[in-house]
GROMACS .gro file of C-alpha atoms in nm:
model
  194
    1ASN     CA    1  -5.017   5.642  -3.812
    2ASN     CA    2  -4.782   5.871  -4.005
    3PHE     CA    3  -4.661   6.006  -3.672
    4ASP     CA    4  -4.575   5.652  -3.555
    5GLU     CA    5  -4.390   5.588  -3.879
    6ILE     CA    6  -4.193   5.912  -3.849
    7GLY     CA    7  -4.119   5.830  -3.484
    8ALA     CA    8  -3.997   5.482  -3.580
    9LEU     CA    9  -3.779   5.630  -3.855
   10ALA     CA   10  -3.636   5.882  -3.609
   11ILE     CA   11  -3.554   5.603  -3.363
   12ASP     CA   12  -3.390   5.396  -3.640
   13PHE     CA   13  -3.196   5.701  -3.759
   14ASN     CA   14  -3.072   5.769  -3.404
   15LYS     CA   15  -2.966   5.405  -3.363
   16MET     CA   16  -2.783   5.417  -3.696
   17THR     CA   17  -2.609   5.742  -3.592
   18GLN     CA   18  -2.505   5.584  -3.261
   19THR     CA   19  -2.374   5.275  -3.442
   20LEU     CA   20  -2.172   5.493  -3.681
   21GLU     CA   21  -2.027   5.692  -3.390
   22THR     CA   22  -1.932   5.369  -3.210
   23SER     CA   23  -1.777   5.232  -3.530
   24GLN     CA   24  -1.579   5.553  -3.581
   25GLU     CA   25  -1.450   5.538  -3.222
   26GLU     CA   26  -1.342   5.176  -3.276
   27ILE     CA   27  -1.168   5.269  -3.603
   28GLU     CA   28  -0.982   5.549  -3.422
   29ARG     CA   29  -0.882   5.309  -3.139
   30GLN     CA   30  -0.756   5.054  -3.393
   31GLU     CA   31  -0.560   5.320  -3.580
   32LYS     CA   32  -0.403   5.438  -3.255
   33ARG     CA   33  -0.306   5.076  -3.174
   34ARG     CA   34  -0.164   5.032  -3.524
   35ARG     CA   35   0.051   5.346  -3.493
   36GLN     CA   36   0.174   5.235  -3.149
   37PHE     CA   37   0.249   4.888  -3.284
   38ILE     CA   38   0.457   5.032  -3.570
   39ALA     CA   39   0.645   5.257  -3.327
   40ASP     CA   40   0.712   4.961  -3.095
   41VAL     CA   41   0.830   4.738  -3.382
   42SER     CA   42   1.064   5.008  -3.509
   43HIS     CA   43   1.205   5.055  -3.159
   44GLU     CA   44   1.256   4.679  -3.111
   45MET     CA   45   1.444   4.642  -3.439
   46ARG     CA   46   1.686   4.930  -3.387
   47THR     CA   47   1.898   4.752  -3.125
   48PRO     CA   48   1.990   4.442  -3.327
   49LEU     CA   49   2.039   4.654  -3.639
   50THR     CA   50   2.265   4.897  -3.450
   51THR     CA   51   2.467   4.608  -3.306
   52ILE     CA   52   2.503   4.437  -3.645
   53SER     CA   53   2.592   4.764  -3.817
   54GLY     CA   54   2.846   4.868  -3.552
   55LEU     CA   55   3.021   4.531  -3.544
   56THR     CA   56   3.026   4.502  -3.922
   57GLU     CA   57   3.174   4.851  -3.953
   58GLY     CA   58   3.432   4.762  -3.689
   59LEU     CA   59   3.530   4.443  -3.874
   60VAL     CA   60   3.542   4.609  -4.218
   61ASN     CA   61   3.755   4.900  -4.094
   62ASP     CA   62   3.987   4.677  -3.885
   63ILE     CA   63   3.889   4.860  -3.566
   64ILE     CA   64   3.813   4.532  -3.390
   65PRO     CA   65   4.124   4.327  -3.306
   66LYS     CA   66   4.168   4.001  -3.498
   67SER     CA   67   4.146   3.811  -3.168
   68GLU     CA   68   3.786   3.937  -3.130
   69THR     CA   69   3.671   3.852  -3.485
   70ASP     CA   70   3.509   3.518  -3.399
   71ARG     CA   71   3.325   3.669  -3.102
   72CYS     CA   72   3.197   3.956  -3.319
   73ILE     CA   73   3.080   3.722  -3.594
   74ALA     CA   74   2.897   3.510  -3.334
   75LEU     CA   75   2.730   3.824  -3.194
   76ILE     CA   76   2.628   3.938  -3.544
   77ASP     CA   77   2.478   3.593  -3.603
   78THR     CA   78   2.291   3.604  -3.269
   79GLU     CA   79   2.149   3.948  -3.344
   80ALA     CA   80   2.053   3.853  -3.701
   81ARG     CA   81   1.862   3.551  -3.566
   82ARG     CA   82   1.694   3.767  -3.302
   83LEU     CA   83   1.598   4.020  -3.569
   84THR     CA   84   1.449   3.742  -3.782
   85LYS     CA   85   1.243   3.622  -3.484
   86LEU     CA   86   1.125   3.977  -3.417
   87VAL     CA   87   1.017   4.021  -3.777
   88ASN     CA   88   0.835   3.687  -3.782
   89GLU     CA   89   0.653   3.757  -3.456
   90ASN     CA   90   0.567   4.115  -3.542
   91LEU     CA   91   0.423   4.027  -3.880
   92ASP     CA   92   0.132   3.862  -3.706
   93TYR     CA   93  -0.029   4.179  -3.573
   94GLU     CA   94  -0.353   4.009  -3.476
   95LYS     CA   95  -0.172   3.768  -3.245
   96ILE     CA   96   0.003   4.057  -3.073
   97ARG     CA   97  -0.311   4.269  -3.052
   98SER     CA   98  -0.510   3.992  -2.889
   99ASN     CA   99  -0.230   3.895  -2.645
  100LYS     CA  100  -0.202   3.543  -2.786
  101ILE     CA  101   0.174   3.526  -2.808
  102LYS     CA  102   0.293   3.198  -2.664
  103LEU     CA  103   0.592   3.235  -2.433
  104GLN     CA  104   0.870   2.981  -2.482
  105LYS     CA  105   1.023   2.972  -2.135
  106THR     CA  106   1.369   2.823  -2.094
  107ARG     CA  107   1.640   2.827  -1.830
  108PHE     CA  108   1.951   3.022  -1.926
  109ASN     CA  109   2.267   3.152  -1.762
  110GLY     CA  110   2.218   3.499  -1.610
  111LYS     CA  111   2.583   3.602  -1.629
  112GLU     CA  112   2.609   3.511  -1.998
  113PHE     CA  113   2.282   3.696  -2.060
  114LEU     CA  114   2.397   4.018  -1.888
  115GLU     CA  115   2.739   4.001  -2.055
  116LEU     CA  116   2.567   3.973  -2.394
  117ILE     CA  117   2.343   4.273  -2.314
  118LYS     CA  118   2.653   4.469  -2.211
  119GLU     CA  119   2.831   4.369  -2.529
  120GLN     CA  120   2.534   4.472  -2.744
  121LEU     CA  121   2.499   4.814  -2.583
  122ASP     CA  122   2.862   4.904  -2.505
  123TYR     CA  123   2.902   5.093  -2.832
  124VAL     CA  124   2.585   5.300  -2.779
  125ALA     CA  125   2.683   5.366  -2.416
  126SER     CA  126   3.036   5.474  -2.506
  127GLU     CA  127   2.898   5.732  -2.751
  128LYS     CA  128   2.747   5.911  -2.449
  129GLY     CA  129   3.059   5.862  -2.236
  130ASN     CA  130   2.897   5.585  -2.033
  131THR     CA  131   3.038   5.260  -1.902
  132ILE     CA  132   2.830   4.946  -1.849
  133THR     CA  133   2.940   4.698  -1.582
  134VAL     CA  134   2.802   4.359  -1.483
  135ALA     CA  135   2.795   4.227  -1.126
  136ILE     CA  136   2.640   3.881  -1.104
  137ASP     CA  137   2.711   3.534  -0.970
  138LYS     CA  138   2.836   3.317  -1.258
  139ASP     CA  139   2.589   3.037  -1.177
  140MET     CA  140   2.274   3.248  -1.157
  141ALA     CA  141   1.992   3.104  -1.368
  142ILE     CA  142   1.701   3.286  -1.530
  143TYR     CA  143   1.379   3.112  -1.632
  144ALA     CA  144   1.193   3.316  -1.895
  145ASP     CA  145   1.112   3.350  -2.264
  146TYR     CA  146   1.463   3.441  -2.379
  147ASP     CA  147   1.366   3.659  -2.675
  148ARG     CA  148   1.090   3.851  -2.495
  149PHE     CA  149   1.306   3.894  -2.186
  150THR     CA  150   1.590   4.021  -2.403
  151GLN     CA  151   1.357   4.273  -2.571
  152VAL     CA  152   1.233   4.411  -2.240
  153PHE     CA  153   1.574   4.417  -2.074
  154ILE     CA  154   1.744   4.588  -2.368
  155ASN     CA  155   1.473   4.854  -2.377
  156ILE     CA  156   1.521   4.932  -2.008
  157VAL     CA  157   1.901   4.941  -2.032
  158LYS     CA  158   1.877   5.161  -2.344
  159ASN     CA  159   1.665   5.405  -2.143
  160SER     CA  160   1.938   5.413  -1.877
  161VAL     CA  161   2.197   5.481  -2.147
  162GLN     CA  162   1.981   5.749  -2.308
  163PHE     CA  163   1.932   5.944  -1.985
  164THR     CA  164   2.287   5.909  -1.852
  165GLU     CA  165   2.587   6.107  -1.974
  166ASN     CA  166   2.948   6.040  -1.876
  167GLY     CA  167   2.823   5.798  -1.616
  168GLN     CA  168   2.787   5.441  -1.507
  169ILE     CA  169   2.519   5.180  -1.577
  170THR     CA  170   2.537   4.868  -1.360
  171LEU     CA  171   2.358   4.542  -1.437
  172THR     CA  172   2.331   4.333  -1.120
  173GLY     CA  173   2.196   3.985  -1.064
  174THR     CA  174   2.116   3.807  -0.738
  175GLN     CA  175   1.947   3.478  -0.670
  176ASP     CA  176   1.789   3.321  -0.366
  177TYR     CA  177   1.603   2.991  -0.330
  178LYS     CA  178   1.283   3.133  -0.487
  179GLU     CA  179   1.376   3.387  -0.751
  180SER     CA  180   1.635   3.558  -0.965
  181VAL     CA  181   1.648   3.937  -0.939
  182LEU     CA  182   1.808   4.158  -1.203
  183THR     CA  183   1.865   4.524  -1.121
  184ILE     CA  184   1.965   4.811  -1.348
  185THR     CA  185   2.114   5.116  -1.178
  186ASP     CA  186   2.262   5.425  -1.336
  187THR     CA  187   2.400   5.766  -1.249
  188GLY     CA  188   2.157   5.941  -1.482
  189ILE     CA  189   1.880   6.192  -1.417
  190GLY     CA  190   1.639   5.930  -1.283
  191MET     CA  191   1.276   5.869  -1.364
  192ASN     CA  192   0.970   6.077  -1.296
  193THR     CA  193   0.766   5.922  -1.012
  194GLU     CA  194   0.459   5.929  -1.236
   0.00000   0.00000   0.00000
């Protein structure tokens, strides 16, 4: 009878040990996700902050011509609003972790979109001796969640800028009866096939 009791205790102890190991693995997975989330949020916020900072500095130091002041203020406003949306969305970590973000798809002008991306990243590109050009039909439409699409597109273009020196980054848009296709090409080192 004592042997059965000791055996039952051993089984319970082993189950408890297994449960603790599983819990520890889950804690480590969650911590890894949390660190990745913080890294992603930081990365997402750098672009609007860099744009706002660069334009503000240009306006304060009279580097930007007076004829461009209204356009710069509008761009600062756009980026500040985008930054606010990013902060609001990223504060709800649980929603992001569980993939429950609701996409707000709208139709928007592709040429205006690419020109805005170019405008936002021109300063960063010029620091590496790069030029960004846009080649797109003026009537091309894009149907997507504007803010999410902007996040993804800026990240990809920033990678092109980062790995290109004294080169060219081209943002191209084409449209047929079924889809809109945006292409980013650069004269940089290229990507690893992996």
